[in-house]
PDB file of C-alpha atoms in Angstrom:
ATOM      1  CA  UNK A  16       0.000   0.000   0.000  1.00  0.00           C
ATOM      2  CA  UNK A  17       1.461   3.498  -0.923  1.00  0.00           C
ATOM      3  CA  UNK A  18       1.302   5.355   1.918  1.00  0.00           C
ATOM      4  CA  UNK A  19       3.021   8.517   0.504  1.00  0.00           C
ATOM      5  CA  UNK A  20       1.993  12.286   2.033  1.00  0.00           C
ATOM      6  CA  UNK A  21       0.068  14.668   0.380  1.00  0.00           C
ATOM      7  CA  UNK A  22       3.038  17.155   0.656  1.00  0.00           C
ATOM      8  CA  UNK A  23       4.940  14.194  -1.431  1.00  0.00           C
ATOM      9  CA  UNK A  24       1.692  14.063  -4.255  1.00  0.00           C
ATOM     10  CA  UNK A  25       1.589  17.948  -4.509  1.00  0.00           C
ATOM     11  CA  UNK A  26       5.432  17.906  -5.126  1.00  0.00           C
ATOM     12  CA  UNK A  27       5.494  15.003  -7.723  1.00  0.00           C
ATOM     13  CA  UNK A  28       2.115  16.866  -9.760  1.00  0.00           C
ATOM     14  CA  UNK A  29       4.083  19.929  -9.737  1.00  0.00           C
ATOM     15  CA  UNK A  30       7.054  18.358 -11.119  1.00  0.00           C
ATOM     16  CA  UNK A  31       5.057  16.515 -13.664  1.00  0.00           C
ATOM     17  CA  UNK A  32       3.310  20.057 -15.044  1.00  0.00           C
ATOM     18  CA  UNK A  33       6.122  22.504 -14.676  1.00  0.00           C
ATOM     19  CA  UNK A  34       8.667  19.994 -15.875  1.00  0.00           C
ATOM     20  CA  UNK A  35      11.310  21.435 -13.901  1.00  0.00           C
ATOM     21  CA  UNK A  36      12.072  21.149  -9.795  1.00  0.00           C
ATOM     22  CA  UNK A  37      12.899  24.894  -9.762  1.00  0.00           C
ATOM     23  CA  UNK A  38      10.075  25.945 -11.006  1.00  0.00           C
ATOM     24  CA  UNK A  39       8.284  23.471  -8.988  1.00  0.00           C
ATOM     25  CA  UNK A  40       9.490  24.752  -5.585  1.00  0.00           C
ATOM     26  CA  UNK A  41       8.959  28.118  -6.309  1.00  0.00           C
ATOM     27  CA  UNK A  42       5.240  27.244  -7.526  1.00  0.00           C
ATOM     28  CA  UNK A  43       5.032  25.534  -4.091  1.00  0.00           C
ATOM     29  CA  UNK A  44       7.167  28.340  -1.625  1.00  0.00           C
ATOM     30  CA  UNK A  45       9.674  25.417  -0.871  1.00  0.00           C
ATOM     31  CA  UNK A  46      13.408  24.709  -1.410  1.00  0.00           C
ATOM     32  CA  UNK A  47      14.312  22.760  -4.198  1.00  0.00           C
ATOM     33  CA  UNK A  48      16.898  20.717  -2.153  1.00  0.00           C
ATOM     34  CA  UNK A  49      13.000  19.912  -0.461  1.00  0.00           C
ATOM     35  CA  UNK A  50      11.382  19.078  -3.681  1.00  0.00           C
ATOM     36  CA  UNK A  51      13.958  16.099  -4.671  1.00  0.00           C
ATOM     37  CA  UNK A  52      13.869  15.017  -1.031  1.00  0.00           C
ATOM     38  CA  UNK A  53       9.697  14.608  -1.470  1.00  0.00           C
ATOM     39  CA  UNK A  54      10.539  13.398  -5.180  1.00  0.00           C
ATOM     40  CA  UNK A  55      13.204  10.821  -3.871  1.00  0.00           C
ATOM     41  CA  UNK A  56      10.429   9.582  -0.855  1.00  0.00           C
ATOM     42  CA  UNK A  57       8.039   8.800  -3.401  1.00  0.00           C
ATOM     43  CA  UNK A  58       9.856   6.994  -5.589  1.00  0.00           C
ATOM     44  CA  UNK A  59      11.039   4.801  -2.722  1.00  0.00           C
ATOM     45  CA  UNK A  60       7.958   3.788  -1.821  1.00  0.00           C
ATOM     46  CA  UNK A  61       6.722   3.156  -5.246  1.00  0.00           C
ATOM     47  CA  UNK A  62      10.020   1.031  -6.121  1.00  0.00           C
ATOM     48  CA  UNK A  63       9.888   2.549  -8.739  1.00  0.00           C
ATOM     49  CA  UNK A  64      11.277   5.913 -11.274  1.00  0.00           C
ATOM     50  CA  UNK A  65       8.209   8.365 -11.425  1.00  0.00           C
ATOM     51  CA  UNK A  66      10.390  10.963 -13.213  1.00  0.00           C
ATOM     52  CA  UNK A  67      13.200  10.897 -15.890  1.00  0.00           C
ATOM     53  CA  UNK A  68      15.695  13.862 -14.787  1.00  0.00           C
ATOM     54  CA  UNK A  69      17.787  15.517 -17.228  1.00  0.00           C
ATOM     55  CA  UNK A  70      20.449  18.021 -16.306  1.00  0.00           C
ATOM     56  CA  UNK A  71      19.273  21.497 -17.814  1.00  0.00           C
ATOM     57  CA  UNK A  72      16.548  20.022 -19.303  1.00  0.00           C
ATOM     58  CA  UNK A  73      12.734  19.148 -18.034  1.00  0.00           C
ATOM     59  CA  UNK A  74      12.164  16.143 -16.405  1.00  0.00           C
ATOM     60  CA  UNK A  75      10.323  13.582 -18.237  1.00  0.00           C
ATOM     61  CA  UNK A  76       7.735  11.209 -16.732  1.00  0.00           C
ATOM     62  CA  UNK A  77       8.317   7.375 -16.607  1.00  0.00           C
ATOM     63  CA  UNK A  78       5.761   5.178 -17.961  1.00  0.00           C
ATOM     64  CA  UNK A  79       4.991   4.364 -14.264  1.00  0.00           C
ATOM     65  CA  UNK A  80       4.606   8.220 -13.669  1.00  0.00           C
ATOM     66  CA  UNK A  81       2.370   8.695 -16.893  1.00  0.00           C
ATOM     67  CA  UNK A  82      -0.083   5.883 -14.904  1.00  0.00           C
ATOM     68  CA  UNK A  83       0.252   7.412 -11.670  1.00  0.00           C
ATOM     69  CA  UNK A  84      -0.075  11.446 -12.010  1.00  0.00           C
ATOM     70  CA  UNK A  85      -4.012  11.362 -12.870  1.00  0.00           C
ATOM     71  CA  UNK A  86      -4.289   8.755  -9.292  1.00  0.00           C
ATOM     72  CA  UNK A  87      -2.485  11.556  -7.969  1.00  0.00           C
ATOM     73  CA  UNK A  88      -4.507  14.309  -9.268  1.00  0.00           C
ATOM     74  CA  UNK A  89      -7.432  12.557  -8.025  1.00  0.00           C
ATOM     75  CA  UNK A  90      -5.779  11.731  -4.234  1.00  0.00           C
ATOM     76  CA  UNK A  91      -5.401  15.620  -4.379  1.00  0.00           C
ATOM     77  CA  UNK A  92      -8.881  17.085  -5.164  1.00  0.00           C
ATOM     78  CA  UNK A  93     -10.200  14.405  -2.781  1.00  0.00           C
ATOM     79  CA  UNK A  94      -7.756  15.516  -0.025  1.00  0.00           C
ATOM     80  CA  UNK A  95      -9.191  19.222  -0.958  1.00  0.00           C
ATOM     81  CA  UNK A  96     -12.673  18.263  -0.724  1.00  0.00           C
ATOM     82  CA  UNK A  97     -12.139  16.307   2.767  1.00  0.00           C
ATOM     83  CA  UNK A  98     -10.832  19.869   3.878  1.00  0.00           C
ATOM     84  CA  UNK A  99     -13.308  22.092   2.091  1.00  0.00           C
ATOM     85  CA  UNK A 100     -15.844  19.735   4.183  1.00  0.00           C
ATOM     86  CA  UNK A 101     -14.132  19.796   7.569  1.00  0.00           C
ATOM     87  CA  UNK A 102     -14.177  23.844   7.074  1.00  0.00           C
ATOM     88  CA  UNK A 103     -18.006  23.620   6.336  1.00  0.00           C
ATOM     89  CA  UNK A 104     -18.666  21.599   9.598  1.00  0.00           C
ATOM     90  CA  UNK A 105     -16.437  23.953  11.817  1.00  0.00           C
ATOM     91  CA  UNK A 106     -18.225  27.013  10.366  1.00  0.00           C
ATOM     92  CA  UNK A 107     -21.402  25.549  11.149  1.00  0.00           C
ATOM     93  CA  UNK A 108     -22.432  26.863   7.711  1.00  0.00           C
ATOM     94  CA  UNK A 109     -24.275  23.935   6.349  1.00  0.00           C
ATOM     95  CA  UNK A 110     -26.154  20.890   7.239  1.00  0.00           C
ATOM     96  CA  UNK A 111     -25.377  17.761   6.111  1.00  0.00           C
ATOM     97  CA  UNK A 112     -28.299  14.593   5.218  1.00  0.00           C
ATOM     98  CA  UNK A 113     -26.928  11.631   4.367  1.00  0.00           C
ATOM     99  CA  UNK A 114     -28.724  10.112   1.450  1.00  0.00           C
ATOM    100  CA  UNK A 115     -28.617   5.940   0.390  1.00  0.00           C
ATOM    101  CA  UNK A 116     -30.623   5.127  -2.755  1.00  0.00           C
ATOM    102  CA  UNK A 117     -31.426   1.934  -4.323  1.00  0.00           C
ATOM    103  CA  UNK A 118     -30.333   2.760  -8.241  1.00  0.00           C
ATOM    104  CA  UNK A 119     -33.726   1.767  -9.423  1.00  0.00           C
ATOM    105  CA  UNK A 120     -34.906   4.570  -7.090  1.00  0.00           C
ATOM    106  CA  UNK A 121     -32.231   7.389  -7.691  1.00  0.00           C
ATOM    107  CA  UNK A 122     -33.015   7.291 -11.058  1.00  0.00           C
ATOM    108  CA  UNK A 123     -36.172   7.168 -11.715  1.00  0.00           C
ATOM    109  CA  UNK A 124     -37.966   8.582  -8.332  1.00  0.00           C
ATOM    110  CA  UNK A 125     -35.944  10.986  -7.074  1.00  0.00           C
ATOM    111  CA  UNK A 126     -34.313  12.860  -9.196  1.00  0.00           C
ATOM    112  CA  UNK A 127     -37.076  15.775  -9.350  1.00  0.00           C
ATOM    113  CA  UNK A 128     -37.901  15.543  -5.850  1.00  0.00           C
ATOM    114  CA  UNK A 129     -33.775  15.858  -5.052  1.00  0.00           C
ATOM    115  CA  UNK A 130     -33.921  19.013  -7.298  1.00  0.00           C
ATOM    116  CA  UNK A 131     -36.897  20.716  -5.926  1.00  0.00           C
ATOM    117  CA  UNK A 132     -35.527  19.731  -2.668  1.00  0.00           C
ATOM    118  CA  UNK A 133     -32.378  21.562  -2.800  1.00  0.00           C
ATOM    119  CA  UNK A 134     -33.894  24.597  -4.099  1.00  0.00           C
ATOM    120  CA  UNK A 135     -35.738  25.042  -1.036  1.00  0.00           C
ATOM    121  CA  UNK A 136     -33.479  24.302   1.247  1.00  0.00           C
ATOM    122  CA  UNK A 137     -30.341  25.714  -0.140  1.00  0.00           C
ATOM    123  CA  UNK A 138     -28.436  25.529   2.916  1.00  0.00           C
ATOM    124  CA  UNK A 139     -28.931  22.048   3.289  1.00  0.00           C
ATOM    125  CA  UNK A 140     -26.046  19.534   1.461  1.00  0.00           C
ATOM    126  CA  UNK A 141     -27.281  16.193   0.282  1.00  0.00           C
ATOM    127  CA  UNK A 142     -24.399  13.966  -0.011  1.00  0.00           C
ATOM    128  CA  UNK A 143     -25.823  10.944  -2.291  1.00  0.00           C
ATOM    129  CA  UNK A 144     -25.317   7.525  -2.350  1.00  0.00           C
ATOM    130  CA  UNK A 145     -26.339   4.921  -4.663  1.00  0.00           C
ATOM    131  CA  UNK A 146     -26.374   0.885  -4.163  1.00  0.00           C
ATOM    132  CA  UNK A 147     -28.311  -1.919  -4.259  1.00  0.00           C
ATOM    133  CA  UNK A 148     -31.291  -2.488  -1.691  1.00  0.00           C
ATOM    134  CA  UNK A 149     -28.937  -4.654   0.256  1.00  0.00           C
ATOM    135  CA  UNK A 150     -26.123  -1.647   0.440  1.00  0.00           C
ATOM    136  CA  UNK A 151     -28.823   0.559   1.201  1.00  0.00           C
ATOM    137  CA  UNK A 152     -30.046  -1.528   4.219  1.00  0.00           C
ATOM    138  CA  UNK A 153     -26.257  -1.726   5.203  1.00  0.00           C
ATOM    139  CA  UNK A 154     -25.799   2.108   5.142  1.00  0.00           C
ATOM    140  CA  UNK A 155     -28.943   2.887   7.894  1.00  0.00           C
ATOM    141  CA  UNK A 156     -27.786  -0.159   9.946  1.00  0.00           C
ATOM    142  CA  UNK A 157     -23.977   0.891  10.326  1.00  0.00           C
ATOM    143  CA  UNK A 158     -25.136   4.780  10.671  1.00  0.00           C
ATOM    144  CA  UNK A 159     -23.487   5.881   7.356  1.00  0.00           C
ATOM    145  CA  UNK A 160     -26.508   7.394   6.220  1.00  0.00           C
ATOM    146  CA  UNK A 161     -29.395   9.376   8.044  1.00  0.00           C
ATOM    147  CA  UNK A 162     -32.192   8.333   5.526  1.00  0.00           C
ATOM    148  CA  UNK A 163     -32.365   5.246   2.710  1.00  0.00           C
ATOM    149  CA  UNK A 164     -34.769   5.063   0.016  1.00  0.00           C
ATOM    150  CA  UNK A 165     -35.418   1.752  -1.637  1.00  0.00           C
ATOM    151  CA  UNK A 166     -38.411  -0.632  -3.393  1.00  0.00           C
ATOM    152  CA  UNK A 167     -40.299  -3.066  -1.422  1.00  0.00           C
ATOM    153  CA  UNK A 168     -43.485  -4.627   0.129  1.00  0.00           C
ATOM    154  CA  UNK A 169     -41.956  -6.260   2.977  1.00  0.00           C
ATOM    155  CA  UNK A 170     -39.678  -3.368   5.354  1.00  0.00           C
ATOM    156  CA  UNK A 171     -36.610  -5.013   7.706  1.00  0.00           C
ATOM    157  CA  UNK A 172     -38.098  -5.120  10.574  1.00  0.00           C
ATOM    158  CA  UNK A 173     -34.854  -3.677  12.218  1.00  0.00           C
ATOM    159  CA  UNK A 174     -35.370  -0.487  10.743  1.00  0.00           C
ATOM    160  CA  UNK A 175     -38.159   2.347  11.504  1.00  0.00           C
ATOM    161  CA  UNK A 176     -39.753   3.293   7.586  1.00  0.00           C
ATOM    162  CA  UNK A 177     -42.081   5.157   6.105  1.00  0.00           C
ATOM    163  CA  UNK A 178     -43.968   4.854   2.759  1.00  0.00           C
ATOM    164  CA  UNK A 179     -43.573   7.222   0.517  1.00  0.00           C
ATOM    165  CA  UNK A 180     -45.227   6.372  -2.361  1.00  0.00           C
ATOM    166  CA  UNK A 181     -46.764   3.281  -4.565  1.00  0.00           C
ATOM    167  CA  UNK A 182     -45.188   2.508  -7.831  1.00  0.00           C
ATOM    168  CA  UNK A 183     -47.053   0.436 -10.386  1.00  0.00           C
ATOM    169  CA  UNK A 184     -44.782  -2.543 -12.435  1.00  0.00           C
ATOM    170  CA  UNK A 185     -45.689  -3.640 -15.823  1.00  0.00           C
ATOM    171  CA  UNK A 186     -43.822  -6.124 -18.693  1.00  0.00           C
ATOM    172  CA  UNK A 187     -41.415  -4.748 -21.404  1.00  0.00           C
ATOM    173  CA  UNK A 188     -40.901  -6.336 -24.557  1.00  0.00           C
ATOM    174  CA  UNK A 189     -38.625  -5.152 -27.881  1.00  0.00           C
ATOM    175  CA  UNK A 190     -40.595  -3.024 -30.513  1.00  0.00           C
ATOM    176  CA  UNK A 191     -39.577  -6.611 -32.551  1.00  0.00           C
ATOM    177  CA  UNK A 192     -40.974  -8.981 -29.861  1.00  0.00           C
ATOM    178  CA  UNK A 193     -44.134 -10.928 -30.752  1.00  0.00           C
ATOM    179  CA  UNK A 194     -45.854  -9.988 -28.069  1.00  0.00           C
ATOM    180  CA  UNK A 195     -45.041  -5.984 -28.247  1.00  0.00           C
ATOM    181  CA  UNK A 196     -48.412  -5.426 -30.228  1.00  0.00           C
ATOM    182  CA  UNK A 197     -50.577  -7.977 -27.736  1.00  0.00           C
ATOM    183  CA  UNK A 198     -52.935  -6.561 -25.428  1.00  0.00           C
ATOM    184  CA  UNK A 199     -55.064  -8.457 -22.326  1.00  0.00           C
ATOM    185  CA  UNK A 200     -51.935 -11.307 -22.783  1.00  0.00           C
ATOM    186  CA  UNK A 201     -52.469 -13.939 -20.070  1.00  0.00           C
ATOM    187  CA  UNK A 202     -50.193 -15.425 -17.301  1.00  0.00           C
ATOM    188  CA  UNK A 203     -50.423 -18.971 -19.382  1.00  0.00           C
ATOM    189  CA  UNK A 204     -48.871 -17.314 -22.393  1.00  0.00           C
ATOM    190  CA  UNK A 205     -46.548 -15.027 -20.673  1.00  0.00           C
ATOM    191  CA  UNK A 206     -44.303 -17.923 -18.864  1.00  0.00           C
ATOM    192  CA  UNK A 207     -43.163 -19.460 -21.569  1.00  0.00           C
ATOM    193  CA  UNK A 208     -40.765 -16.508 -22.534  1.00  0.00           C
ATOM    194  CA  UNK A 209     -37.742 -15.437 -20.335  1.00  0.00           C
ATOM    195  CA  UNK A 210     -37.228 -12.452 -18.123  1.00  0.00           C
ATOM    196  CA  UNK A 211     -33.939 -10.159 -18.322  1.00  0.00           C
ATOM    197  CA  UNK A 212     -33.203 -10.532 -14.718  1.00  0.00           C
ATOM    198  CA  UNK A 213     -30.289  -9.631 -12.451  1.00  0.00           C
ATOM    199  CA  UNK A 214     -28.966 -12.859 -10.243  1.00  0.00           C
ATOM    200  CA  UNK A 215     -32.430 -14.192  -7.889  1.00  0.00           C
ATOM    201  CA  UNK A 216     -30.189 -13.795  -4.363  1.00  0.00           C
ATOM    202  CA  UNK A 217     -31.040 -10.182  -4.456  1.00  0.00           C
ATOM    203  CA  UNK A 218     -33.299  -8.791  -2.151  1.00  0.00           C
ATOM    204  CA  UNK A 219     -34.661  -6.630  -5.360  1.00  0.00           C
ATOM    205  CA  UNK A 220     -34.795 -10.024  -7.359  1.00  0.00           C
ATOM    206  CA  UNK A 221     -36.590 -11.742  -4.247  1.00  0.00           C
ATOM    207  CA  UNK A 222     -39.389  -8.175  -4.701  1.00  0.00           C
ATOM    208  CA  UNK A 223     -39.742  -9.289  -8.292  1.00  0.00           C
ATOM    209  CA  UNK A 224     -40.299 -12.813  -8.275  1.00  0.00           C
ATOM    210  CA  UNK A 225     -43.096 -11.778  -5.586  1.00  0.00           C
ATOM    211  CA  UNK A 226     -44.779  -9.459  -8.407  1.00  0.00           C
ATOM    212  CA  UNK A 227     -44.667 -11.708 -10.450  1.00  0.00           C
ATOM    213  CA  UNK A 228     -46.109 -14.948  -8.538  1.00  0.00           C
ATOM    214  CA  UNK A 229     -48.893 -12.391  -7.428  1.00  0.00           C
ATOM    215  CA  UNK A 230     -49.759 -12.084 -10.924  1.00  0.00           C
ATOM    216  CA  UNK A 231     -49.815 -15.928 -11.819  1.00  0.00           C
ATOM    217  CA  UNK A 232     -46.684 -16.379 -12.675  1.00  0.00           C
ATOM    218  CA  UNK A 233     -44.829 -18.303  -9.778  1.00  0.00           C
ATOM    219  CA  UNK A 234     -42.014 -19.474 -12.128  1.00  0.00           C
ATOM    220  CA  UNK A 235     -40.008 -18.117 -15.136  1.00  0.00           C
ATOM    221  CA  UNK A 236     -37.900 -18.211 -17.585  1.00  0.00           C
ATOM    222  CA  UNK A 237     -34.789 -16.037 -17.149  1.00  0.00           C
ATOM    223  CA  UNK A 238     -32.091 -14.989 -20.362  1.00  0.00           C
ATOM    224  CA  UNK A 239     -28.877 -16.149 -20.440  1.00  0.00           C
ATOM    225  CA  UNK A 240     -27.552 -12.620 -19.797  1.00  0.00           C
ATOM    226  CA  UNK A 241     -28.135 -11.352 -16.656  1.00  0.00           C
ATOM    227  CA  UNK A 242     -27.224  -7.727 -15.353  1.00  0.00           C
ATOM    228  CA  UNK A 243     -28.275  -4.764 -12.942  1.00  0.00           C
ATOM    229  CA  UNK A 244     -27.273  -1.782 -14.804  1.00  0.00           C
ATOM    230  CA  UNK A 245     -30.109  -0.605 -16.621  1.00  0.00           C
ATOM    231  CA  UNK A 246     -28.910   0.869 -19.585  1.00  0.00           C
ATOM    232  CA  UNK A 247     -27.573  -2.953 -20.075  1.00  0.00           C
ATOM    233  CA  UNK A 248     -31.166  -4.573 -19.583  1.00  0.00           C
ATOM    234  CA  UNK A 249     -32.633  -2.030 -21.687  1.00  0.00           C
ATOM    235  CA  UNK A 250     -30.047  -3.074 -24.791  1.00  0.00           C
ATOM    236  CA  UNK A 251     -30.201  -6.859 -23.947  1.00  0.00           C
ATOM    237  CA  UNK A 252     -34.613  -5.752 -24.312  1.00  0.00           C
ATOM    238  CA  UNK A 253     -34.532  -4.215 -26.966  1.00  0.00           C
ATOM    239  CA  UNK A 254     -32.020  -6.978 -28.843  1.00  0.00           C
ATOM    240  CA  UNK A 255     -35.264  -9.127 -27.978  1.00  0.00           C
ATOM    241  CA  UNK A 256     -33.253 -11.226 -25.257  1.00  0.00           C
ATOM    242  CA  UNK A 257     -36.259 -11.312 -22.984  1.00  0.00           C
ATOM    243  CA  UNK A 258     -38.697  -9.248 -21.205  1.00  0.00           C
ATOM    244  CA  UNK A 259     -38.326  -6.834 -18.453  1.00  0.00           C
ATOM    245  CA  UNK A 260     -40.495  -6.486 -15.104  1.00  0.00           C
ATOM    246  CA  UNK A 261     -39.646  -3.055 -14.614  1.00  0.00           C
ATOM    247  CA  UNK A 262     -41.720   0.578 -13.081  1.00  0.00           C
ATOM    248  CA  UNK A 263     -43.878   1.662 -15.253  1.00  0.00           C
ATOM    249  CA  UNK A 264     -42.280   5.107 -14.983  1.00  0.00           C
ATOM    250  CA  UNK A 265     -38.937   3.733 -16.718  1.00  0.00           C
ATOM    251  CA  UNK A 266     -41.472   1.938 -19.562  1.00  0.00           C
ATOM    252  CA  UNK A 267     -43.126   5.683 -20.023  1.00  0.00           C
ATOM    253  CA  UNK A 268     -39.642   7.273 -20.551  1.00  0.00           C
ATOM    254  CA  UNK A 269     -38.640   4.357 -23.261  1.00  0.00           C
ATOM    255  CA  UNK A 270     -41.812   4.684 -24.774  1.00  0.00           C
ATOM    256  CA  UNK A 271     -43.686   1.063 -24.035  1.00  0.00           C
ATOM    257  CA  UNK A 272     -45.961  -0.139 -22.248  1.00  0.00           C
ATOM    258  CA  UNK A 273     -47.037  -2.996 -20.385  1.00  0.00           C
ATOM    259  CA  UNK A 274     -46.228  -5.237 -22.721  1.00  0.00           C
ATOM    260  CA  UNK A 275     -44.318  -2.269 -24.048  1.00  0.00           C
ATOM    261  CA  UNK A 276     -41.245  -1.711 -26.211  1.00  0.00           C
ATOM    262  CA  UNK A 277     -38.150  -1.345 -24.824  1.00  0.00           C
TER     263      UNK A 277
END
């Protein structure tokens, strides 16, 4: 594990964009004698060259330093954030919620509501997380989040909830899938087709298969591709892998319906 200082990462990203350690140390009000000493620290703890030096000429970065200055880059602005943060909570100049979202949920519930939110309450900062229902329940039981948001007709009984809303579920199908132009379709004729489905551990899997034996159809068929990233099901859909048990919200905003096209 690197375990370099930020004082070492400023030094090296200096080095890296003014290509020389003078102009380095002056860009950072040090010494240059304390530039190669951060330089040399670095390196020894990477075990390997980050920087090609050539007398009277600018330093060139190693392949190794090419890979590492945007990590470093990053390392900084987080380190920068952590302090802009610290500064907020010692001025007492904003509050802070806390926010876990199921992905199903962040994207297709809450963004408007976020929006309006923060309008109104513009001294509030929502710091916003996004998971699966099981990372969600995680983040409320370990007390890294103040409030979770996430799909289902059965609450943990360990937690205290709320609902906010209903959301109604229908069937997707490809604009090419023979059932896209059906309507009133039966249970009997939908189980003989397969469902793009994520794996059936999840807890959001476990909410779907409940749907779906609540509307006759205890068992089904599920594609050979399996995913949770939406934009992924929605392709796999629309290639007419299978159909999708999905809000009706997300069938509105890809134009289907229930059976709908993808």
């Amino acid at each position: 594990m690197l375990r370099a200082s930020l004082r070492c990462l400023e030094v090296f990203v200096a080095v890296a964009e003014e290509g020389r350690v003078a102009a380095a140390a002056e860009r950072l009000g040090i010494t240059q004698p304390s530039v190669s000493e951060q330089l040399r620290r670095l390196e020894e703890e990477a075990g390997t060259p980050l920087l090609e030096r050539r007398r009277g000429r600018p330093s060139l970065l190693t392949s190794a330093g090419l890979a590492f200055l945007p990590q470093a880059r990053l390392l900084l602005q987080d380190a920068a954030a952590a302090a802009a943060t610290l500064a907020e909570d010692r001025a007492g100049s904003v509050r802070r919620i806390q926010l876990s979202a199921q992905r199903l949920v962040a994207n297709f519930v809450l963004p408007d509501l976020l929006a309006t939110f923060s309008q109104q309450h513009p001294d509030v900062r929502l710091d916003i997380r996004t998971g699966g229902q099981e990372e969600v329940i995680d983040h409320l039981l370990s007390g890294s989040a103040d409030i979770g948001c996430f799909l289902t007709n059965n609450p943990p009984a360990n937690l205290s909830s709320q609902l906010l809303r209903r959301e109604r579920f229908g069937i997707v199908a490809s604009a090419t899938h023979p059932l896209a132009i059906r309507q009133g379709l039966s249970a009997a004729e939908l189980v003989s087709w397969p469902f793009v489905r994520g794996g059936r551990r999840s807890l959001l899997s476990q909410e779907l298969d409940a749907l779906l034996t609540a509307a006759g159809l205890p068992r089904t068929k599920i594609a050979p591709a399996r995913t949770t990233e939406y934009d992924t099901v929605r392709a796999l859909v629309r290639a007419g892998t299978g159909l999708l048990l999905t809000m009706t919200q997300r069938g509105r905003r890809s134009g289907g319906r229930a059976p709908g096209r993808a």
